Amino acid sequence: MSGTFVGMPSFPKAARDAVRDTTLRGNLRHATHTIRAKRAAAVAELDDWAQLREVGMRIKDHTLRHLDRYLVQVEEAVTAAGGTVHWAADADEANRIVADLVKATGEAEVVKVKSMATQEIGLNEALEAEGIRAYETDLAELIVQLGKDRPSHILVPAIHRNRGEIRDIFRSEMGEWGRPAPEGLTDTPAELAEAARLHLREKFLRAKVGISGANFMVAETGTLVVVESEGNGRMCLTLPETLISVVGIEKVIPTWHDLEVFLQLLPRSSTAERMNPYTTMWTGTTDGDGPRTFHLVLLDNGRTDTLADEVGRQALRCIRCSACLNVCPVYERAGGHAYGSAYPGPIGAILTPQLRGTTTELEASLPYASSLCGACYEVCPVAIDIPEVLVHLREKVADQGGTGHRLERAAMRTATWLLDHPAALNAGERLASRTRKLHPKRLPGPGAREWTNSRDLPDMPAEPFRDWWKKNHA
């Protein structure tokens, strides 16, 4: 299984299968509606939420404009604090760096904190190819890993699973990965959590290498920050002798003062909490406290190309809160797997095509995986105008041609010519009105036919507007 899901079908094909799964749709509807309601209540507690959102957006935009300077500052600060910084241009380079670092320790297994960046580059699979087993320790990621599954949500990767399914996975798979599930395990949340705790505890105490991402990097001190709700991250970040953090270059923020803003925005937008239960921060290494060796892998993997796009670059503001997924009507019905990426939902529909390009059918289809209702923009804590970027990317996909888009481009050229030639436009309108009884009720072609299966084409008026106006307002 590839972490980047290469070979996935286009979004419409994958979504068509997903919407037929009534269990999946029920799980998604219950979970997203619950999270959505809790988030709204948490946000309503703050009178200055709109101002916080504006400040978060401005901090991110400022940082992206001066990203080169802040990344150098991060490297200098981490190095001065006893860490080692590595630069990775793409997924292959990042995976090679991490695998070499693990092999240098002589270890053959690692424990991992939930990390979108490592999912993006397919790190677990790359390590497995090198004979290194990576153990996910976040409860939802553990469920996904044991179930030989893929994450389907940024915050709750196993959102598509219900308690009964999780119980069955634990019963059948835990023994192959370590401590088996207790006899007679039921689907009550307390028992499932206890089974996971017992299973993971032996891995925490045995592991010598930990791998993480980071929610934020503070440039002025080289401090990395991970926020989580279960405590597994704290175990992975403090117990191993070696810590390797793979972090996208867009995660940097300038100062501790800036961090205070995001520590208000992120928990309320993601888990609907005033503060994350566990906020772990570390700066390099400290004698007698935490890992003795720290490596920071700064990941590009398409981010520089995204930064060059004046409209699309706002996707790099994302703080991975998942609020956009929980309000998206398309995600709620199709689920995360249909997006074929570590980043599902509205943010994935604009981030994945920019990081990976739009040369394949899957990536080219993602900007169209939206109704453009704008709900995602309304809840985004850093004001990413996702509908604007979606339309921008659709234009790019159309410009590059491909199935369906050549006809679209030809139609737009024809419309442009007609609008530039009023006499031809008038003649065309009169001809369309006089032949209106011959017009079909359904459009031809696969895509157009599906669209008009549930929509009636508007009736052509008996005469063009210009002729009506001349007759009635002479």
GROMACS .gro file of C-alpha atoms in nm:
model
  474
    1MET     CA    1   0.000   0.000   0.000
    2SER     CA    2   0.148   0.331  -0.106
    3GLY     CA    3   0.128   0.624   0.126
    4THR     CA    4   0.050   0.846  -0.170
    5PHE     CA    5  -0.211   0.603  -0.307
    6VAL     CA    6  -0.059   0.597  -0.658
    7GLY     CA    7  -0.289   0.427  -0.904
    8MET     CA    8  -0.613   0.541  -0.739
    9PRO     CA    9  -0.900   0.607  -0.982
   10SER     CA   10  -1.023   0.960  -1.044
   11PHE     CA   11  -1.242   1.116  -0.777
   12PRO     CA   12  -1.575   1.062  -0.958
   13LYS     CA   13  -1.503   0.690  -1.002
   14ALA     CA   14  -1.389   0.640  -0.641
   15ALA     CA   15  -1.675   0.848  -0.502
   16ARG     CA   16  -1.931   0.651  -0.701
   17ASP     CA   17  -1.833   0.336  -0.512
   18ALA     CA   18  -1.812   0.516  -0.176
   19VAL     CA   19  -2.163   0.661  -0.184
   20ARG     CA   20  -2.307   0.311  -0.226
   21ASP     CA   21  -2.159   0.205   0.109
   22THR     CA   22  -2.441   0.283   0.352
   23THR     CA   23  -2.233   0.189   0.659
   24LEU     CA   24  -1.959   0.429   0.554
   25ARG     CA   25  -2.205   0.710   0.495
   26GLY     CA   26  -2.370   0.652   0.830
   27ASN     CA   27  -2.036   0.658   1.013
   28LEU     CA   28  -1.930   0.976   0.835
   29ARG     CA   29  -2.257   1.157   0.887
   30HIS     CA   30  -2.266   1.083   1.261
   31ALA     CA   31  -1.900   1.176   1.320
   32THR     CA   32  -1.884   1.493   1.108
   33HIS     CA   33  -2.210   1.635   1.243
   34THR     CA   34  -2.099   1.571   1.602
   35ILE     CA   35  -1.758   1.736   1.553
   36ARG     CA   36  -1.912   2.023   1.360
   37ALA     CA   37  -2.159   2.107   1.637
   38LYS     CA   38  -1.894   2.092   1.909
   39ARG     CA   39  -1.658   2.313   1.709
   40ALA     CA   40  -1.928   2.577   1.657
   41ALA     CA   41  -1.992   2.591   2.032
   42ALA     CA   42  -1.620   2.620   2.114
   43VAL     CA   43  -1.567   2.898   1.863
   44ALA     CA   44  -1.874   3.088   1.985
   45GLU     CA   45  -1.709   3.125   2.326
   46LEU     CA   46  -1.458   3.375   2.186
   47ASP     CA   47  -1.575   3.725   2.103
   48ASP     CA   48  -1.257   3.791   1.908
   49TRP     CA   49  -1.258   3.478   1.691
   50ALA     CA   50  -1.279   3.679   1.369
   51GLN     CA   51  -0.980   3.889   1.475
   52LEU     CA   52  -0.782   3.577   1.571
   53ARG     CA   53  -0.859   3.429   1.231
   54GLU     CA   54  -0.740   3.745   1.059
   55VAL     CA   55  -0.419   3.753   1.262
   56GLY     CA   56  -0.352   3.384   1.192
   57MET     CA   57  -0.391   3.447   0.821
   58ARG     CA   58  -0.158   3.747   0.830
   59ILE     CA   59   0.110   3.560   1.026
   60LYS     CA   60   0.103   3.275   0.777
   61ASP     CA   61   0.111   3.505   0.475
   62HIS     CA   62   0.400   3.705   0.619
   63THR     CA   63   0.594   3.386   0.691
   64LEU     CA   64   0.537   3.247   0.342
   65ARG     CA   65   0.660   3.573   0.186
   66HIS     CA   66   0.983   3.546   0.386
   67LEU     CA   67   1.004   3.166   0.405
   68ASP     CA   68   1.368   3.150   0.296
   69ARG     CA   69   1.478   3.371   0.586
   70TYR     CA   70   1.276   3.188   0.851
   71LEU     CA   71   1.390   2.844   0.735
   72VAL     CA   72   1.754   2.947   0.764
   73GLN     CA   73   1.675   3.083   1.110
   74VAL     CA   74   1.519   2.749   1.206
   75GLU     CA   75   1.824   2.558   1.083
   76GLU     CA   76   2.062   2.781   1.277
   77ALA     CA   77   1.858   2.762   1.598
   78VAL     CA   78   1.810   2.382   1.585
   79THR     CA   79   2.180   2.329   1.514
   80ALA     CA   80   2.281   2.560   1.799
   81ALA     CA   81   2.053   2.361   2.032
   82GLY     CA   82   2.225   2.032   1.949
   83GLY     CA   83   2.004   1.903   1.668
   84THR     CA   84   2.090   1.815   1.309
   85VAL     CA   85   1.895   1.955   1.013
   86HIS     CA   86   1.846   1.773   0.682
   87TRP     CA   87   1.686   1.917   0.369
   88ALA     CA   88   1.468   1.692   0.151
   89ALA     CA   89   1.359   1.810  -0.193
   90ASP     CA   90   1.105   1.533  -0.243
   91ALA     CA   91   0.952   1.221  -0.089
   92ASP     CA   92   1.224   0.985  -0.209
   93GLU     CA   93   1.498   1.197  -0.056
   94ALA     CA   94   1.312   1.234   0.274
   95ASN     CA   95   1.248   0.860   0.297
   96ARG     CA   96   1.612   0.784   0.220
   97ILE     CA   97   1.733   1.026   0.487
   98VAL     CA   98   1.504   0.879   0.754
   99ALA     CA   99   1.583   0.519   0.663
  100ASP     CA  100   1.958   0.587   0.678
  101LEU     CA  101   1.923   0.760   1.015
  102VAL     CA  102   1.729   0.466   1.161
  103LYS     CA  103   1.972   0.209   1.021
  104ALA     CA  104   2.263   0.406   1.169
  105THR     CA  105   2.117   0.339   1.516
  106GLY     CA  106   2.115  -0.035   1.453
  107GLU     CA  107   1.742  -0.053   1.528
  108ALA     CA  108   1.479  -0.231   1.317
  109GLU     CA  109   1.163  -0.073   1.460
  110VAL     CA  110   1.038   0.275   1.538
  111VAL     CA  111   0.737   0.429   1.712
  112LYS     CA  112   0.554   0.711   1.536
  113VAL     CA  113   0.349   1.013   1.634
  114LYS     CA  114   0.058   1.081   1.397
  115SER     CA  115   0.207   1.277   1.106
  116MET     CA  116   0.048   1.395   0.784
  117ALA     CA  117   0.390   1.463   0.629
  118THR     CA  118   0.507   1.104   0.674
  119GLN     CA  119   0.177   0.978   0.527
  120GLU     CA  120   0.226   1.214   0.235
  121ILE     CA  121   0.566   1.067   0.148
  122GLY     CA  122   0.476   0.703   0.224
  123LEU     CA  123   0.740   0.672   0.495
  124ASN     CA  124   0.603   0.356   0.658
  125GLU     CA  125   0.619   0.167   0.330
  126ALA     CA  126   0.969   0.301   0.254
  127LEU     CA  127   1.093   0.189   0.596
  128GLU     CA  128   0.934  -0.152   0.552
  129ALA     CA  129   1.125  -0.194   0.225
  130GLU     CA  130   1.444  -0.134   0.425
  131GLY     CA  131   1.353  -0.393   0.687
  132ILE     CA  132   1.232  -0.141   0.946
  133ARG     CA  133   0.887  -0.172   1.104
  134ALA     CA  134   0.707   0.149   1.198
  135TYR     CA  135   0.441   0.132   1.469
  136GLU     CA  136   0.167   0.395   1.466
  137THR     CA  137   0.075   0.498   1.822
  138ASP     CA  138  -0.217   0.736   1.770
  139LEU     CA  139  -0.531   0.530   1.842
  140ALA     CA  140  -0.700   0.606   1.510
  141GLU     CA  141  -0.376   0.553   1.315
  142LEU     CA  142  -0.328   0.224   1.501
  143ILE     CA  143  -0.676   0.113   1.389
  144VAL     CA  144  -0.592   0.206   1.030
  145GLN     CA  145  -0.257   0.027   1.041
  146LEU     CA  146  -0.390  -0.291   1.201
  147GLY     CA  147  -0.677  -0.296   0.952
  148LYS     CA  148  -0.438  -0.264   0.654
  149ASP     CA  149  -0.643   0.041   0.568
  150ARG     CA  150  -0.585   0.403   0.468
  151PRO     CA  151  -0.660   0.718   0.669
  152SER     CA  152  -0.981   0.891   0.564
  153HIS     CA  153  -0.977   1.207   0.777
  154ILE     CA  154  -0.708   1.450   0.888
  155LEU     CA  155  -0.806   1.458   1.255
  156VAL     CA  156  -0.981   1.122   1.290
  157PRO     CA  157  -0.813   0.886   1.041
  158ALA     CA  158  -1.045   0.595   1.128
  159ILE     CA  159  -1.365   0.800   1.108
  160HIS     CA  160  -1.503   0.551   0.855
  161ARG     CA  161  -1.492   0.268   1.113
  162ASN     CA  162  -1.752   0.200   1.383
  163ARG     CA  163  -1.689   0.037   1.720
  164GLY     CA  164  -1.784  -0.311   1.607
  165GLU     CA  165  -1.539  -0.296   1.318
  166ILE     CA  166  -1.264  -0.170   1.548
  167ARG     CA  167  -1.326  -0.454   1.795
  168ASP     CA  168  -1.297  -0.710   1.513
  169ILE     CA  169  -0.974  -0.554   1.388
  170PHE     CA  170  -0.820  -0.559   1.735
  171ARG     CA  171  -0.921  -0.921   1.791
  172SER     CA  172  -0.782  -1.048   1.461
  173GLU     CA  173  -0.474  -0.829   1.405
  174MET     CA  174  -0.319  -0.713   1.734
  175GLY     CA  175  -0.143  -1.043   1.797
  176GLU     CA  176   0.050  -1.016   1.469
  177TRP     CA  177   0.188  -0.673   1.568
  178GLY     CA  178   0.261  -0.736   1.935
  179ARG     CA  179   0.049  -0.790   2.243
  180PRO     CA  180  -0.283  -0.948   2.141
  181ALA     CA  181  -0.623  -0.810   2.235
  182PRO     CA  182  -0.767  -0.926   2.569
  183GLU     CA  183  -0.995  -1.229   2.564
  184GLY     CA  184  -1.361  -1.141   2.534
  185LEU     CA  185  -1.294  -0.785   2.409
  186THR     CA  186  -1.620  -0.598   2.351
  187ASP     CA  187  -1.689  -0.282   2.152
  188THR     CA  188  -1.727  -0.050   2.452
  189PRO     CA  189  -1.496   0.253   2.417
  190ALA     CA  190  -1.327   0.193   2.754
  191GLU     CA  191  -1.233  -0.164   2.666
  192LEU     CA  192  -1.109  -0.070   2.320
  193ALA     CA  193  -0.895   0.211   2.465
  194GLU     CA  194  -0.752  -0.022   2.731
  195ALA     CA  195  -0.665  -0.284   2.469
  196ALA     CA  196  -0.480  -0.019   2.268
  197ARG     CA  197  -0.301   0.110   2.580
  198LEU     CA  198  -0.173  -0.234   2.677
  199HIS     CA  199  -0.070  -0.309   2.319
  200LEU     CA  200   0.121   0.018   2.279
  201ARG     CA  201   0.279   0.037   2.624
  202GLU     CA  202   0.530  -0.239   2.548
  203LYS     CA  203   0.630  -0.060   2.227
  204PHE     CA  204   0.684   0.273   2.404
  205LEU     CA  205   0.908   0.110   2.664
  206ARG     CA  206   1.108  -0.088   2.408
  207ALA     CA  207   1.156   0.157   2.121
  208LYS     CA  208   1.488   0.337   2.080
  209VAL     CA  209   1.381   0.553   1.783
  210GLY     CA  210   1.081   0.783   1.757
  211ILE     CA  211   0.951   0.955   1.443
  212SER     CA  212   0.721   1.257   1.447
  213GLY     CA  213   0.599   1.548   1.246
  214ALA     CA  214   0.528   1.889   1.398
  215ASN     CA  215   0.233   2.123   1.405
  216PHE     CA  216   0.459   2.427   1.427
  217MET     CA  217   0.828   2.525   1.422
  218VAL     CA  218   0.921   2.846   1.604
  219ALA     CA  219   1.199   3.012   1.405
  220GLU     CA  220   1.343   3.233   1.678
  221THR     CA  221   1.437   2.938   1.901
  222GLY     CA  222   1.418   2.631   1.675
  223THR     CA  223   1.143   2.488   1.896
  224LEU     CA  224   0.911   2.222   1.753
  225VAL     CA  225   0.554   2.182   1.876
  226VAL     CA  226   0.322   1.880   1.865
  227VAL     CA  227  -0.036   1.901   1.994
  228GLU     CA  228  -0.236   1.583   2.059
  229SER     CA  229  -0.508   1.441   2.278
  230GLU     CA  230  -0.400   1.095   2.391
  231GLY     CA  231  -0.051   1.119   2.540
  232ASN     CA  232   0.102   0.880   2.288
  233GLY     CA  233   0.287   1.171   2.133
  234ARG     CA  234   0.441   1.266   2.465
  235MET     CA  235   0.567   0.906   2.502
  236CYS     CA  236   0.718   0.899   2.151
  237LEU     CA  237   0.879   1.239   2.190
  238THR     CA  238   1.043   1.179   2.527
  239LEU     CA  239   1.124   0.807   2.576
  240PRO     CA  240   1.329   0.707   2.266
  241GLU     CA  241   1.701   0.778   2.248
  242THR     CA  242   1.676   0.915   1.893
  243LEU     CA  243   1.400   1.143   1.763
  244ILE     CA  244   1.352   1.214   1.390
  245SER     CA  245   1.098   1.480   1.292
  246VAL     CA  246   0.979   1.515   0.931
  247VAL     CA  247   0.821   1.857   0.887
  248GLY     CA  248   0.689   2.045   0.585
  249ILE     CA  249   0.871   2.373   0.529
  250GLU     CA  250   0.543   2.567   0.556
  251LYS     CA  251   0.504   2.476   0.925
  252VAL     CA  252   0.747   2.745   1.040
  253ILE     CA  253   0.621   3.053   1.228
  254PRO     CA  254   0.843   3.345   1.331
  255THR     CA  255   0.802   3.384   1.709
  256TRP     CA  256   0.656   3.247   2.031
  257HIS     CA  257   0.412   3.537   2.027
  258ASP     CA  258   0.277   3.400   1.697
  259LEU     CA  259   0.246   3.052   1.845
  260GLU     CA  260   0.003   3.185   2.106
  261VAL     CA  261  -0.243   3.273   1.826
  262PHE     CA  262  -0.236   2.925   1.672
  263LEU     CA  263  -0.268   2.750   2.006
  264GLN     CA  264  -0.608   2.918   2.029
  265LEU     CA  265  -0.713   2.862   1.668
  266LEU     CA  266  -0.611   2.498   1.624
  267PRO     CA  267  -0.774   2.314   1.918
  268ARG     CA  268  -1.109   2.490   1.885
  269SER     CA  269  -1.119   2.426   1.510
  270SER     CA  270  -1.009   2.062   1.528
  271THR     CA  271  -1.115   1.893   1.852
  272ALA     CA  272  -1.349   2.169   1.978
  273GLU     CA  273  -1.132   2.207   2.289
  274ARG     CA  274  -1.008   2.526   2.450
  275MET     CA  275  -0.662   2.371   2.472
  276ASN     CA  276  -0.512   2.043   2.359
  277PRO     CA  277  -0.463   1.797   2.646
  278TYR     CA  278  -0.100   1.746   2.545
  279THR     CA  279   0.115   2.022   2.396
  280THR     CA  280   0.476   1.901   2.369
  281MET     CA  281   0.760   2.138   2.281
  282TRP     CA  282   1.128   2.059   2.240
  283THR     CA  283   1.434   2.255   2.134
  284GLY     CA  284   1.725   2.042   2.016
  285THR     CA  285   1.855   1.809   2.287
  286THR     CA  286   1.901   1.846   2.662
  287ASP     CA  287   2.134   1.636   2.877
  288GLY     CA  288   1.941   1.394   3.096
  289ASP     CA  289   1.600   1.490   2.952
  290GLY     CA  290   1.442   1.340   2.642
  291PRO     CA  291   1.614   1.196   2.334
  292ARG     CA  292   1.993   1.222   2.318
  293THR     CA  293   1.991   1.271   1.939
  294PHE     CA  294   1.752   1.488   1.739
  295HIS     CA  295   1.720   1.511   1.360
  296LEU     CA  296   1.493   1.754   1.176
  297VAL     CA  297   1.409   1.671   0.813
  298LEU     CA  298   1.270   1.978   0.635
  299LEU     CA  299   1.044   1.859   0.354
  300ASP     CA  300   0.971   2.046   0.031
  301ASN     CA  301   0.797   1.788  -0.191
  302GLY     CA  302   0.615   2.040  -0.408
  303ARG     CA  303   0.575   2.317  -0.155
  304THR     CA  304   0.814   2.555  -0.330
  305ASP     CA  305   0.621   2.513  -0.655
  306THR     CA  306   0.297   2.580  -0.467
  307LEU     CA  307   0.449   2.891  -0.312
  308ALA     CA  308   0.517   3.028  -0.661
  309ASP     CA  309   0.143   3.034  -0.739
  310GLU     CA  310   0.000   3.362  -0.611
  311VAL     CA  311  -0.352   3.221  -0.579
  312GLY     CA  312  -0.275   2.861  -0.485
  313ARG     CA  313  -0.012   2.940  -0.222
  314GLN     CA  314  -0.277   3.017   0.040
  315ALA     CA  315  -0.320   2.639   0.076
  316LEU     CA  316   0.017   2.645   0.258
  317ARG     CA  317  -0.148   2.837   0.543
  318CYS     CA  318  -0.328   2.517   0.643
  319ILE     CA  319  -0.277   2.410   1.005
  320ARG     CA  320  -0.441   2.067   0.951
  321CYS     CA  321  -0.742   2.128   1.174
  322SER     CA  322  -0.987   1.938   0.946
  323ALA     CA  323  -1.272   2.186   1.004
  324CYS     CA  324  -1.328   2.206   0.628
  325LEU     CA  325  -1.387   1.830   0.605
  326ASN     CA  326  -1.654   1.833   0.873
  327VAL     CA  327  -1.874   2.086   0.690
  328CYS     CA  328  -1.819   1.964   0.333
  329PRO     CA  329  -2.125   1.794   0.179
  330VAL     CA  330  -1.905   1.618  -0.077
  331TYR     CA  331  -1.668   1.472   0.185
  332GLU     CA  332  -1.959   1.366   0.404
  333ARG     CA  333  -2.099   1.150   0.125
  334ALA     CA  334  -1.782   1.029  -0.048
  335GLY     CA  335  -1.545   0.985   0.247
  336GLY     CA  336  -1.171   1.045   0.252
  337HIS     CA  337  -1.049   0.746   0.052
  338ALA     CA  338  -1.202   0.881  -0.269
  339TYR     CA  339  -0.949   1.167  -0.270
  340GLY     CA  340  -0.659   0.921  -0.315
  341SER     CA  341  -0.426   1.122  -0.095
  342ALA     CA  342  -0.309   1.171   0.261
  343TYR     CA  343  -0.503   1.498   0.246
  344PRO     CA  344  -0.877   1.435   0.195
  345GLY     CA  345  -1.164   1.679   0.181
  346PRO     CA  346  -1.163   2.038   0.056
  347ILE     CA  347  -0.805   2.111   0.164
  348GLY     CA  348  -0.690   1.795  -0.012
  349ALA     CA  349  -0.873   1.899  -0.327
  350ILE     CA  350  -0.648   2.207  -0.351
  351LEU     CA  351  -0.330   2.088  -0.179
  352THR     CA  352  -0.274   1.752  -0.348
  353PRO     CA  353  -0.296   1.880  -0.708
  354GLN     CA  354  -0.043   2.150  -0.624
  355LEU     CA  355   0.202   1.921  -0.444
  356ARG     CA  356   0.178   1.640  -0.700
  357GLY     CA  357   0.075   1.824  -1.018
  358THR     CA  358  -0.230   1.755  -1.232
  359THR     CA  359  -0.080   1.520  -1.491
  360THR     CA  360  -0.274   1.211  -1.377
  361GLU     CA  361  -0.647   1.152  -1.393
  362LEU     CA  362  -0.679   1.152  -1.013
  363GLU     CA  363  -0.507   1.484  -0.945
  364ALA     CA  364  -0.680   1.651  -1.240
  365SER     CA  365  -1.019   1.545  -1.102
  366LEU     CA  366  -0.970   1.675  -0.745
  367PRO     CA  367  -1.040   2.046  -0.811
  368TYR     CA  368  -1.384   1.935  -0.930
  369ALA     CA  369  -1.459   1.744  -0.607
  370SER     CA  370  -1.659   2.034  -0.467
  371SER     CA  371  -1.995   2.205  -0.496
  372LEU     CA  372  -1.826   2.544  -0.434
  373CYS     CA  373  -2.076   2.610  -0.154
  374GLY     CA  374  -1.811   2.802   0.045
  375ALA     CA  375  -1.872   2.633   0.382
  376CYS     CA  376  -1.504   2.532   0.396
  377TYR     CA  377  -1.391   2.894   0.371
  378GLU     CA  378  -1.632   3.004   0.642
  379VAL     CA  379  -1.487   2.763   0.902
  380CYS     CA  380  -1.118   2.778   0.805
  381PRO     CA  381  -0.925   2.926   1.101
  382VAL     CA  382  -0.667   3.085   0.870
  383ALA     CA  383  -0.917   3.204   0.606
  384ILE     CA  384  -0.802   2.991   0.313
  385ASP     CA  385  -1.040   3.076   0.029
  386ILE     CA  386  -1.071   2.717  -0.088
  387PRO     CA  387  -1.343   2.788  -0.350
  388GLU     CA  388  -1.120   3.052  -0.509
  389VAL     CA  389  -0.829   2.808  -0.534
  390LEU     CA  390  -1.056   2.532  -0.666
  391VAL     CA  391  -1.175   2.754  -0.953
  392HIS     CA  392  -0.813   2.862  -1.017
  393LEU     CA  393  -0.700   2.498  -1.039
  394ARG     CA  394  -0.995   2.405  -1.260
  395GLU     CA  395  -0.878   2.670  -1.503
  396LYS     CA  396  -0.530   2.518  -1.502
  397VAL     CA  397  -0.666   2.169  -1.563
  398ALA     CA  398  -0.884   2.294  -1.847
  399ASP     CA  399  -0.590   2.479  -2.004
  400GLN     CA  400  -0.380   2.165  -2.016
  401GLY     CA  401  -0.651   1.984  -2.216
  402GLY     CA  402  -0.741   1.622  -2.167
  403THR     CA  403  -1.065   1.428  -2.165
  404GLY     CA  404  -1.366   1.659  -2.165
  405HIS     CA  405  -1.162   1.979  -2.158
  406ARG     CA  406  -1.087   2.007  -2.531
  407LEU     CA  407  -1.458   2.041  -2.600
  408GLU     CA  408  -1.486   2.290  -2.315
  409ARG     CA  409  -1.204   2.501  -2.455
  410ALA     CA  410  -1.357   2.492  -2.803
  411ALA     CA  411  -1.691   2.606  -2.660
  412MET     CA  412  -1.528   2.894  -2.473
  413ARG     CA  413  -1.342   3.006  -2.787
  414THR     CA  414  -1.667   2.997  -2.982
  415ALA     CA  415  -1.845   3.199  -2.712
  416THR     CA  416  -1.561   3.452  -2.707
  417TRP     CA  417  -1.582   3.499  -3.085
  418LEU     CA  418  -1.960   3.538  -3.074
  419LEU     CA  419  -1.944   3.800  -2.797
  420ASP     CA  420  -1.690   3.993  -3.004
  421HIS     CA  421  -1.921   3.990  -3.310
  422PRO     CA  422  -2.269   4.125  -3.217
  423ALA     CA  423  -2.423   4.063  -3.559
  424ALA     CA  424  -2.331   3.694  -3.547
  425LEU     CA  425  -2.455   3.672  -3.188
  426ASN     CA  426  -2.793   3.826  -3.288
  427ALA     CA  427  -2.829   3.584  -3.577
  428GLY     CA  428  -2.744   3.289  -3.353
  429GLU     CA  429  -2.998   3.393  -3.090
  430ARG     CA  430  -3.276   3.425  -3.351
  431LEU     CA  431  -3.190   3.086  -3.499
  432ALA     CA  432  -3.192   2.926  -3.151
  433SER     CA  433  -3.536   3.075  -3.073
  434ARG     CA  434  -3.689   2.966  -3.404
  435THR     CA  435  -3.564   2.607  -3.364
  436ARG     CA  436  -3.644   2.575  -2.995
  437LYS     CA  437  -3.900   2.297  -3.045
  438LEU     CA  438  -3.625   2.080  -3.187
  439HIS     CA  439  -3.389   2.126  -2.891
  440PRO     CA  440  -3.314   1.808  -2.689
  441LYS     CA  441  -3.415   1.779  -2.323
  442ARG     CA  442  -3.090   1.600  -2.238
  443LEU     CA  443  -2.738   1.688  -2.346
  444PRO     CA  444  -2.525   1.428  -2.526
  445GLY     CA  445  -2.195   1.293  -2.392
  446PRO     CA  446  -2.115   1.100  -2.069
  447GLY     CA  447  -2.053   1.394  -1.835
  448ALA     CA  448  -2.326   1.620  -1.976
  449ARG     CA  449  -2.578   1.334  -1.985
  450GLU     CA  450  -2.524   1.261  -1.614
  451TRP     CA  451  -2.564   1.629  -1.530
  452THR     CA  452  -2.898   1.658  -1.715
  453ASN     CA  453  -3.032   1.331  -1.576
  454SER     CA  454  -3.129   1.529  -1.264
  455ARG     CA  455  -3.172   1.876  -1.416
  456ASP     CA  456  -3.394   2.013  -1.690
  457LEU     CA  457  -3.236   2.231  -1.953
  458PRO     CA  458  -3.392   2.580  -1.946
  459ASP     CA  459  -3.651   2.644  -2.215
  460MET     CA  460  -3.543   2.872  -2.495
  461PRO     CA  461  -3.759   3.189  -2.510
  462ALA     CA  462  -3.979   3.248  -2.813
  463GLU     CA  463  -3.770   3.548  -2.917
  464PRO     CA  464  -3.431   3.696  -2.820
  465PHE     CA  465  -3.422   3.965  -2.552
  466ARG     CA  466  -3.300   4.228  -2.800
  467ASP     CA  467  -3.599   4.171  -3.029
  468TRP     CA  468  -3.839   4.181  -2.731
  469TRP     CA  469  -3.683   4.506  -2.609
  470LYS     CA  470  -3.711   4.677  -2.948
  471LYS     CA  471  -4.074   4.570  -2.978
  472ASN     CA  472  -4.180   4.684  -2.630
  473HIS     CA  473  -3.956   4.988  -2.573
  474ALA     CA  474  -3.936   5.148  -2.912
   0.00000   0.00000   0.00000
